[in-house]
Tab-separated table of C-alpha atoms in Angstrom:
chain	number	residue	atom	x	y	z
A	1	MET	CA	-4.673	-23.068	-14.753
A	2	SER	CA	-7.945	-21.152	-16.179
A	3	GLU	CA	-9.328	-21.388	-12.677
A	4	PHE	CA	-6.584	-18.837	-11.872
A	5	ILE	CA	-8.026	-16.384	-14.517
A	6	ASP	CA	-11.397	-17.046	-12.855
A	7	ASP	CA	-10.294	-16.145	-9.481
A	8	LEU	CA	-8.810	-12.951	-10.437
A	9	LEU	CA	-12.353	-12.378	-12.116
A	10	TRP	CA	-14.158	-13.273	-9.159
A	11	ARG	CA	-12.063	-10.970	-6.963
A	12	GLY	CA	-12.169	-7.942	-9.720
A	13	LEU	CA	-8.624	-7.918	-10.023
A	14	ILE	CA	-8.974	-7.581	-13.717
A	15	GLN	CA	-10.372	-4.460	-15.084
A	16	ASP	CA	-9.063	-4.299	-18.646
A	17	SER	CA	-6.940	-6.933	-20.771
A	18	THR	CA	-5.481	-7.226	-24.074
A	19	ASP	CA	-7.371	-10.281	-25.077
A	20	LEU	CA	-8.824	-11.955	-21.986
A	21	ASP	CA	-9.411	-15.435	-23.904
A	22	GLU	CA	-5.665	-15.353	-25.578
A	23	LEU	CA	-4.458	-14.903	-21.907
A	24	ARG	CA	-5.999	-17.592	-20.486
A	25	LYS	CA	-4.752	-19.873	-23.082
A	26	HIS	CA	-1.119	-18.126	-22.773
A	27	LEU	CA	-1.120	-18.954	-18.629
A	28	ASP	CA	-2.887	-22.662	-19.482
A	29	SER	CA	-0.060	-23.042	-21.813
A	30	GLY	CA	2.811	-23.101	-19.119
A	31	GLN	CA	4.829	-21.276	-17.149
A	32	VAL	CA	4.815	-17.330	-18.024
A	33	THR	CA	7.439	-14.886	-17.146
A	34	PHE	CA	5.725	-11.522	-16.202
A	35	TYR	CA	6.378	-8.117	-15.017
A	36	VAL	CA	5.054	-5.401	-12.855
A	37	GLY	CA	6.917	-2.223	-11.953
A	38	PHE	CA	7.091	0.349	-9.351
A	39	ASP	CA	8.461	3.610	-9.756
A	40	PRO	CA	10.552	5.390	-6.918
A	41	THR	CA	8.962	8.497	-6.537
A	42	ALA	CA	9.459	8.213	-2.386
A	43	PRO	CA	11.107	6.450	-0.268
A	44	SER	CA	8.507	3.554	0.203
A	45	LEU	CA	5.762	2.245	-1.498
A	46	HIS	CA	2.062	2.947	-0.400
A	47	LEU	CA	-0.999	0.978	-0.194
A	48	GLY	CA	-1.823	2.239	-3.890
A	49	HIS	CA	0.710	-0.227	-4.793
A	50	LEU	CA	-0.066	-3.326	-2.641
A	51	MET	CA	-2.628	-4.520	-4.980
A	52	GLN	CA	0.250	-4.910	-7.443
A	53	VAL	CA	2.604	-6.766	-5.325
A	54	LEU	CA	-0.003	-9.072	-4.144
A	55	THR	CA	-1.328	-9.581	-7.497
A	56	ALA	CA	2.471	-10.622	-8.383
A	57	ARG	CA	2.114	-12.877	-5.569
A	58	ARG	CA	-0.677	-14.598	-6.488
A	59	LEU	CA	0.971	-15.346	-10.254
A	60	GLN	CA	3.930	-16.912	-8.515
A	61	LEU	CA	1.465	-19.021	-6.370
A	62	ALA	CA	0.029	-20.326	-9.663
A	63	GLY	CA	3.210	-21.282	-10.870
A	64	HIS	CA	4.440	-18.127	-13.000
A	65	ARG	CA	7.738	-16.390	-12.683
A	66	PRO	CA	7.793	-12.885	-11.430
A	67	LEU	CA	9.924	-10.082	-12.596
A	68	LEU	CA	10.101	-6.708	-10.520
A	69	LEU	CA	10.860	-4.066	-11.854
A	70	VAL	CA	11.848	-1.009	-9.745
A	71	GLY	CA	12.266	2.387	-11.753
A	72	GLY	CA	15.774	3.510	-11.482
A	73	ALA	CA	15.447	5.201	-14.755
A	74	THR	CA	11.493	6.057	-15.217
A	75	GLY	CA	11.925	7.297	-11.237
A	76	GLN	CA	14.109	10.457	-12.384
A	77	ILE	CA	11.233	11.377	-15.059
A	78	GLY	CA	7.773	10.743	-13.861
A	79	ASP	CA	4.860	9.465	-15.426
A	80	PRO	CA	2.722	12.225	-16.259
A	81	ARG	CA	-0.061	13.465	-14.276
A	82	GLU	CA	-3.299	15.038	-15.033
A	83	SER	CA	-2.786	18.163	-12.713
A	84	SER	CA	0.844	19.164	-13.242
A	85	GLU	CA	4.217	18.372	-14.161
A	86	ARG	CA	6.216	16.427	-11.509
A	87	ASN	CA	9.104	17.871	-9.703
A	88	LEU	CA	12.121	15.780	-10.584
A	89	ASN	CA	14.073	14.369	-7.820
A	90	PRO	CA	18.022	14.196	-7.644
A	91	PRO	CA	19.542	11.099	-9.068
A	92	GLU	CA	21.293	9.944	-5.869
A	93	VAL	CA	17.855	10.294	-4.046
A	94	VAL	CA	16.148	8.087	-6.636
A	95	ALA	CA	19.212	5.566	-6.394
A	96	GLY	CA	18.418	5.364	-2.560
A	97	TRP	CA	15.004	4.721	-2.563
A	98	VAL	CA	15.641	2.094	-5.482
A	99	ASP	CA	17.114	0.521	-2.586
A	100	LYS	CA	14.718	0.760	-0.213
A	101	ILE	CA	11.624	-0.220	-2.513
A	102	ARG	CA	13.739	-3.131	-3.926
A	103	GLU	CA	13.965	-4.408	-0.441
A	104	GLN	CA	10.440	-3.700	0.525
A	105	VAL	CA	8.928	-5.956	-2.226
A	106	ARG	CA	11.153	-8.912	-1.762
A	107	PRO	CA	9.304	-10.474	1.034
A	108	PHE	CA	6.276	-10.700	-0.850
A	109	VAL	CA	7.822	-13.404	-3.362
A	110	THR	CA	10.214	-16.058	-3.184
A	111	TYR	CA	13.091	-16.314	-4.875
A	112	ALA	CA	13.829	-20.128	-5.121
A	113	GLY	CA	12.967	-23.033	-7.024
A	114	ASP	CA	11.941	-23.223	-10.949
A	115	ASN	CA	9.355	-19.878	-10.849
A	116	ALA	CA	12.100	-17.799	-8.610
A	117	ALA	CA	11.617	-14.227	-8.967
A	118	THR	CA	14.491	-11.583	-10.110
A	119	LEU	CA	14.448	-8.240	-9.118
A	120	VAL	CA	15.429	-5.754	-12.102
A	121	ASN	CA	16.138	-1.798	-12.510
A	122	ASN	CA	15.405	-0.146	-16.078
A	123	LEU	CA	18.468	2.099	-15.548
A	124	ASP	CA	20.605	-1.181	-16.642
A	125	TRP	CA	19.295	-1.089	-20.027
A	126	THR	CA	18.183	2.573	-20.222
A	127	GLY	CA	21.159	4.719	-18.774
A	128	SER	CA	23.270	3.649	-21.237
A	129	MET	CA	21.399	4.732	-24.094
A	130	SER	CA	22.267	7.911	-26.190
A	131	ALA	CA	19.972	10.276	-26.990
A	132	ILE	CA	20.504	9.132	-30.512
A	133	SER	CA	20.056	5.449	-30.364
A	134	PHE	CA	16.768	6.265	-27.852
A	135	LEU	CA	15.294	8.602	-30.995
A	136	ARG	CA	16.346	5.899	-33.822
A	137	ASP	CA	15.557	2.525	-31.975
A	138	VAL	CA	12.902	3.622	-29.934
A	139	GLY	CA	11.071	6.971	-31.117
A	140	LYS	CA	10.963	6.108	-34.379
A	141	HIS	CA	8.273	2.919	-33.507
A	142	PHE	CA	5.439	5.509	-31.685
A	143	PRO	CA	2.960	7.483	-34.093
A	144	VAL	CA	2.719	10.818	-32.091
A	145	ASN	CA	-0.578	10.864	-32.937
A	146	LYS	CA	-1.540	7.993	-30.632
A	147	MET	CA	0.595	9.093	-27.907
A	148	LEU	CA	-1.230	12.566	-27.894
A	149	ALA	CA	-4.666	10.452	-27.823
A	150	ARG	CA	-3.678	9.287	-24.368
A	151	GLU	CA	-6.382	10.743	-21.623
A	152	VAL	CA	-3.630	12.039	-19.363
A	153	VAL	CA	-1.673	13.540	-22.194
A	154	ARG	CA	-4.772	15.664	-23.776
A	155	ALA	CA	-5.829	17.177	-20.520
A	156	ARG	CA	-2.394	18.516	-20.169
A	157	LEU	CA	-2.151	20.029	-23.745
A	158	GLU	CA	-3.693	22.811	-22.858
A	159	SER	CA	-2.137	23.964	-19.424
A	160	GLY	CA	1.309	22.107	-21.111
A	161	ILE	CA	3.147	18.964	-20.547
A	162	SER	CA	6.994	18.851	-21.126
A	163	PHE	CA	8.591	16.532	-23.511
A	164	THR	CA	10.029	14.651	-20.693
A	165	GLU	CA	6.930	13.325	-19.565
A	166	PHE	CA	5.678	12.867	-22.702
A	167	SER	CA	8.766	10.433	-23.695
A	168	TYR	CA	7.545	8.518	-20.230
A	169	GLN	CA	5.384	6.204	-22.388
A	170	LEU	CA	8.377	5.215	-24.784
A	171	LEU	CA	10.540	4.444	-21.565
A	172	GLN	CA	7.927	2.116	-20.153
A	173	SER	CA	7.319	0.490	-23.501
A	174	HIS	CA	11.108	-0.317	-24.233
A	175	ASP	CA	11.081	-1.621	-20.617
A	176	TYR	CA	8.441	-4.457	-21.676
A	177	PHE	CA	10.507	-4.969	-25.060
A	178	GLU	CA	13.978	-5.416	-23.295
A	179	LEU	CA	12.433	-8.002	-20.557
A	180	HIS	CA	10.752	-9.610	-23.258
A	181	GLN	CA	14.197	-9.981	-24.986
A	182	ARG	CA	16.321	-10.745	-21.952
A	183	HIS	CA	14.061	-12.979	-19.794
A	184	GLY	CA	11.194	-14.233	-22.253
A	185	CYS	CA	8.818	-12.038	-20.563
A	186	THR	CA	5.231	-12.139	-22.351
A	187	LEU	CA	2.863	-10.621	-19.581
A	188	GLN	CA	2.858	-7.165	-17.896
A	189	PHE	CA	0.223	-5.899	-15.405
A	190	GLY	CA	-0.178	-2.771	-13.609
A	191	GLY	CA	-3.372	-0.304	-12.111
A	192	SER	CA	-5.445	1.145	-14.599
A	193	ASP	CA	-4.101	4.437	-14.670
A	194	GLN	CA	-1.078	2.414	-16.470
A	195	TRP	CA	-3.392	0.838	-19.208
A	196	GLY	CA	-2.022	3.453	-22.109
A	197	ASN	CA	1.466	2.881	-21.334
A	198	ILE	CA	1.264	-1.110	-20.947
A	199	THR	CA	-0.790	-1.407	-24.445
A	200	ALA	CA	1.600	0.890	-25.932
A	201	GLY	CA	4.557	-1.642	-24.576
A	202	VAL	CA	2.497	-4.559	-26.601
A	203	ASP	CA	2.098	-2.725	-29.586
A	204	TYR	CA	5.762	-1.781	-29.459
A	205	ILE	CA	6.913	-5.346	-29.022
A	206	ARG	CA	4.614	-6.285	-32.001
A	207	ARG	CA	6.169	-3.592	-34.306
A	208	ARG	CA	9.809	-4.535	-33.188
A	209	GLY	CA	8.766	-8.352	-34.751
A	210	GLY	CA	8.430	-9.758	-30.895
A	211	GLY	CA	5.485	-11.431	-29.216
A	212	PRO	CA	2.951	-12.374	-28.918
A	213	VAL	CA	2.787	-10.565	-25.841
A	214	HIS	CA	0.258	-9.917	-22.943
A	215	ALA	CA	-1.469	-7.290	-20.603
A	216	PHE	CA	-3.804	-6.905	-18.219
A	217	VAL	CA	-4.996	-3.934	-15.592
A	218	THR	CA	-6.392	-4.028	-12.266
A	219	PRO	CA	-8.987	-1.522	-11.141
A	220	LEU	CA	-8.632	2.067	-9.143
A	221	VAL	CA	-9.486	0.999	-5.470
A	222	THR	CA	-11.851	3.639	-4.379
A	223	LYS	CA	-14.014	4.270	-1.020
A	224	ALA	CA	-17.791	4.435	-0.862
A	225	ASP	CA	-17.352	7.620	0.969
A	226	GLY	CA	-15.465	9.515	-1.771
A	227	THR	CA	-12.445	10.026	0.138
A	228	LYS	CA	-9.451	8.536	-1.407
A	229	PHE	CA	-8.048	4.969	-0.861
A	230	GLY	CA	-4.975	4.634	1.136
A	231	LYS	CA	-5.021	7.881	2.745
A	232	THR	CA	-5.868	8.486	6.343
A	233	GLU	CA	-6.350	12.209	7.904
A	234	GLY	CA	-5.025	13.262	4.312
A	235	ALA	CA	-1.806	11.243	4.856
A	236	SER	CA	-0.701	8.120	2.683
A	237	VAL	CA	-0.807	5.007	4.414
A	238	TRP	CA	3.002	3.686	3.513
A	239	LEU	CA	4.268	-0.022	3.465
A	240	ASP	CA	7.567	1.206	5.368
A	241	PRO	CA	6.760	0.740	9.472
A	242	GLN	CA	8.985	4.005	9.980
A	243	LEU	CA	6.336	6.028	7.964
A	244	THR	CA	3.324	4.498	8.547
A	245	SER	CA	3.343	2.188	12.058
A	246	PRO	CA	2.055	-1.334	11.932
A	247	TYR	CA	-0.482	-0.292	14.828
A	248	ALA	CA	-1.861	2.588	12.360
A	249	PHE	CA	-1.463	-0.038	9.171
A	250	TYR	CA	-4.086	-1.720	10.963
A	251	GLN	CA	-6.137	0.637	12.313
A	252	PHE	CA	-6.192	1.489	8.740
A	253	TRP	CA	-8.096	-1.701	7.472
A	254	LEU	CA	-10.103	-2.258	10.492
A	255	ASN	CA	-11.624	1.223	10.042
A	256	THR	CA	-12.933	-0.070	6.689
A	257	ASP	CA	-16.297	1.171	5.699
A	258	ASP	CA	-18.782	-1.852	5.722
A	259	ARG	CA	-19.657	-0.584	2.325
A	260	ASP	CA	-16.045	-1.392	0.988
A	261	VAL	CA	-14.958	-4.245	3.213
A	262	ALA	CA	-15.914	-6.997	1.237
A	263	SER	CA	-14.461	-5.668	-2.495
A	264	TYR	CA	-11.372	-5.145	-0.229
A	265	LEU	CA	-11.246	-8.545	0.905
A	266	ARG	CA	-11.613	-10.169	-2.950
A	267	TYR	CA	-8.891	-7.581	-3.790
A	268	PHE	CA	-6.333	-8.021	-1.025
A	269	SER	CA	-6.956	-11.391	0.683
A	270	PHE	CA	-5.684	-14.597	-0.020
A	271	ARG	CA	-8.528	-16.738	1.820
A	272	SER	CA	-10.862	-18.813	-0.214
A	273	HIS	CA	-14.046	-17.963	-1.906
A	274	GLY	CA	-16.141	-19.582	0.821
A	275	GLU	CA	-14.262	-17.958	3.249
A	276	LEU	CA	-14.748	-14.515	1.803
A	277	GLU	CA	-18.507	-15.267	1.408
A	278	GLU	CA	-18.972	-16.241	4.709
A	279	LEU	CA	-17.402	-13.176	5.925
A	280	GLU	CA	-19.411	-10.882	3.491
A	281	ARG	CA	-22.295	-12.452	5.421
A	282	ALA	CA	-21.137	-11.781	8.717
A	283	THR	CA	-20.801	-7.710	7.644
A	284	ALA	CA	-24.384	-8.306	6.461
A	285	GLU	CA	-25.974	-9.854	9.548
A	286	ARG	CA	-23.750	-8.424	12.416
A	287	PRO	CA	-22.005	-5.405	11.349
A	288	GLY	CA	-21.261	-4.114	14.792
A	289	ALA	CA	-19.220	-7.227	15.341
A	290	ARG	CA	-16.825	-5.646	12.481
A	291	GLU	CA	-15.336	-9.425	11.675
A	292	ALA	CA	-14.716	-9.021	8.398
A	293	GLN	CA	-12.722	-5.784	9.123
A	294	ARG	CA	-10.820	-7.701	11.793
A	295	ALA	CA	-9.784	-10.436	9.275
A	296	LEU	CA	-8.753	-8.172	6.860
A	297	ALA	CA	-6.626	-5.872	9.006
A	298	ALA	CA	-4.883	-9.062	10.378
A	299	GLU	CA	-4.254	-10.801	7.485
A	300	LEU	CA	-2.819	-7.696	5.649
A	301	THR	CA	-0.837	-6.422	9.011
A	302	THR	CA	0.978	-9.990	8.800
A	303	LEU	CA	1.469	-10.192	5.142
A	304	VAL	CA	3.133	-6.549	5.206
A	305	HIS	CA	4.627	-6.616	8.761
A	306	GLY	CA	5.265	-10.007	10.144
A	307	ALA	CA	3.257	-12.210	12.481
A	308	ALA	CA	5.474	-10.814	15.505
A	309	GLU	CA	4.474	-7.175	14.777
A	310	THR	CA	0.331	-7.896	14.195
A	311	GLU	CA	0.507	-9.909	17.767
A	312	GLN	CA	1.958	-6.694	19.352
A	313	VAL	CA	-0.625	-4.713	17.669
A	314	LEU	CA	-3.524	-7.210	18.519
A	315	ALA	CA	-2.381	-7.049	22.165
A	316	ALA	CA	-2.031	-3.113	22.162
A	317	SER	CA	-5.736	-3.092	20.837
A	318	GLN	CA	-7.130	-5.094	23.814
A	319	ALA	CA	-4.682	-3.717	26.507
A	320	LEU	CA	-5.750	0.093	25.672
A	321	PHE	CA	-9.102	-0.723	26.635
A	322	GLY	CA	-8.219	-2.529	29.923
A	323	ARG	CA	-8.388	-6.262	28.097
A	324	GLY	CA	-4.564	-6.992	28.441
A	325	SER	CA	-1.460	-5.852	30.091
A	326	LEU	CA	0.119	-2.527	29.122
A	327	ALA	CA	3.399	-3.648	30.661
A	328	GLU	CA	3.763	-6.382	28.392
A	329	LEU	CA	3.337	-3.886	25.340
A	330	GLU	CA	6.849	-2.977	23.289
A	331	ALA	CA	7.463	0.686	23.743
A	332	SER	CA	7.495	1.203	19.810
A	333	THR	CA	3.902	-0.386	19.597
A	334	LEU	CA	3.006	1.662	22.765
A	335	ARG	CA	3.946	5.028	21.316
A	336	SER	CA	2.612	4.190	18.080
A	337	ALA	CA	-0.930	3.199	19.462
A	338	LEU	CA	-0.993	6.475	21.901
A	339	ALA	CA	0.125	8.460	19.035
A	340	GLU	CA	-2.895	7.578	17.004
A	341	ALA	CA	-5.128	8.543	19.585
A	342	GLY	CA	-3.446	11.752	20.823
A	343	LEU	CA	-0.178	11.953	22.240
A	344	VAL	CA	0.776	15.130	24.499
A	345	GLU	CA	4.386	15.597	25.996
A	346	VAL	CA	5.268	16.816	29.131
A	347	ARG	CA	8.526	18.018	30.531
A	348	GLY	CA	9.842	17.858	33.987
A	349	GLU	CA	7.537	16.752	36.672
A	350	LEU	CA	4.102	15.406	36.459
A	351	PRO	CA	1.106	17.327	36.783
A	352	THR	CA	-1.968	16.140	38.403
A	353	VAL	CA	-4.193	13.273	36.857
A	354	ALA	CA	-6.854	16.063	36.238
A	355	ALA	CA	-4.540	18.369	34.579
A	356	LEU	CA	-3.374	15.358	32.498
A	357	PHE	CA	-6.886	14.815	31.658
A	358	ARG	CA	-7.223	18.426	30.221
A	359	ASP	CA	-4.195	18.821	29.009
A	360	SER	CA	-4.390	15.424	26.538
A	361	GLY	CA	-7.856	16.753	25.066
A	362	LEU	CA	-9.681	14.170	26.750
A	363	VAL	CA	-11.735	16.640	29.052
A	364	GLY	CA	-11.968	20.235	27.932
A	365	SER	CA	-11.184	21.673	31.536
A	366	LEU	CA	-10.407	20.995	35.120
A	367	ASN	CA	-14.001	20.492	36.366
A	368	GLU	CA	-14.623	18.322	33.423
A	369	ALA	CA	-11.711	16.179	34.602
A	370	ARG	CA	-12.621	16.449	38.319
A	371	ARG	CA	-15.823	15.492	37.360
A	372	ALA	CA	-14.757	12.686	35.292
A	373	ILE	CA	-12.740	11.431	38.587
A	374	THR	CA	-15.735	11.576	40.805
A	375	GLU	CA	-18.057	9.458	38.731
A	376	GLY	CA	-15.278	6.860	38.350
A	377	GLY	CA	-14.708	7.251	34.387
A	378	ALA	CA	-11.037	8.406	34.856
A	379	TYR	CA	-8.424	5.799	34.891
A	380	VAL	CA	-4.665	6.175	34.600
A	381	ASN	CA	-2.910	2.738	32.929
A	382	ASN	CA	-6.003	1.073	33.287
A	383	GLU	CA	-6.238	1.776	37.063
A	384	ARG	CA	-9.123	3.719	38.122
A	385	VAL	CA	-8.473	6.909	39.863
A	386	SER	CA	-10.982	7.949	42.591
A	387	ASP	CA	-8.640	11.282	44.092
A	388	VAL	CA	-9.385	14.514	42.490
A	389	GLU	CA	-6.367	15.826	43.406
A	390	ALA	CA	-4.226	12.709	42.500
A	391	THR	CA	-0.718	12.723	40.880
A	392	VAL	CA	1.079	10.152	39.002
A	393	PRO	CA	4.493	8.667	40.702
A	394	ALA	CA	7.338	8.338	38.364
A	395	ASP	CA	7.606	4.850	38.691
A	396	ALA	CA	4.084	4.659	37.110
A	397	LEU	CA	5.495	5.530	33.605
A	398	LEU	CA	5.179	2.446	31.145
A	399	HIS	CA	8.926	2.152	30.056
A	400	GLY	CA	10.015	5.001	32.127
A	401	ARG	CA	8.009	7.583	30.064
A	402	PHE	CA	4.643	6.768	28.785
A	403	LEU	CA	1.020	6.867	30.581
A	404	VAL	CA	-2.563	5.692	29.268
A	405	LEU	CA	-5.140	7.883	30.250
A	406	ARG	CA	-8.637	6.876	29.651
A	407	ARG	CA	-12.257	8.253	30.114
A	408	GLY	CA	-14.876	5.734	30.247
A	409	LYS	CA	-14.421	2.373	28.081
A	410	ARG	CA	-13.482	3.658	25.101
A	411	THR	CA	-11.835	7.156	24.924
A	412	PHE	CA	-8.376	7.086	25.221
A	413	ALA	CA	-5.131	9.357	25.141
A	414	GLY	CA	-1.041	9.207	25.787
A	415	VAL	CA	1.316	11.312	28.112
A	416	GLU	CA	4.887	11.142	27.005
A	417	ARG	CA	7.217	12.404	29.419
A	418	VAL	CA	10.217	14.050	27.532
A	419	SER	CA	13.821	15.253	28.960
């Protein structure tokens, strides 16, 4: 079992731990019940959460028992940020997000067998606590000087931090205690930004006579170009396909910088060390082929959205560049792909192909569009257009509403006719 810890270290998945040698012994001693938590601060998890979801999967595959906590209580409070106070969402909104996120994490682990996963909600034990019992039973175990020493709290002392956010550490620590009491949980992990909260929970359990318990945190994922991981064009990449389409999700991974792809494969992929090292060599020797990015994108899209959606995404990636049938793509996949490239809406009769090229932004003017047609570089639904005055018949619309415009080999855009 020590090989499991060695694997996590090789992948760079342990940034800090309470005691790595003791954690090794603990995991070697038999099945361990562990937990990781997700606060419902939005209707979906995003890529920033994916490392924790997949690390839970790794632990279960190694024989350990997951408790996946969705914070119906802590989600109403909000972990303090360094920048400013969080907006408090209405309890009914948080409750709806809890249900969505519970369903979102469900497919990543198994709920059968000796190490079956359990979904838990911290509102179940926190919601019934009175203020007096919370202060007497929980608050008395937390030295304020230690709470003030937490980095994010220190950063907010000058600008101000509410007692609500200041108390978040107590709630998360109490979660660990309750799961230790109720389920025999002896390991918590999370992102490195949670280190202060997690170690506070370890200390809280000790102060209440429990333990020993353990903890580790995974690193903050960064991008070599300085932009934030999990963002594309400033927007979060969500796990919910309604918020980020499987096509856009695939494209995010496919566009990974060569400087980042090796570490992302180690963090997120379930391939063997040998396979990952071969992909790293491929990136160094044949960067233009983007073998590592393609492997990463296909594996992660399949894990999050399923094999069928990945097949559609791969088919779309081929068909949009003339290497497959556009007619065989599902309407949702086609629209998602075109939306990523640039999708212009047209009402009523379709204008000329030249006008569509101009309106879609593929060219800057009608004259430029006509020149592209004359030179043989204009395509509609992968068919070359040769007539500068050509129009598109209504029956050429894919799914009765879409056109794929392509200029040259690699630049394309979409048209959607709306009523």
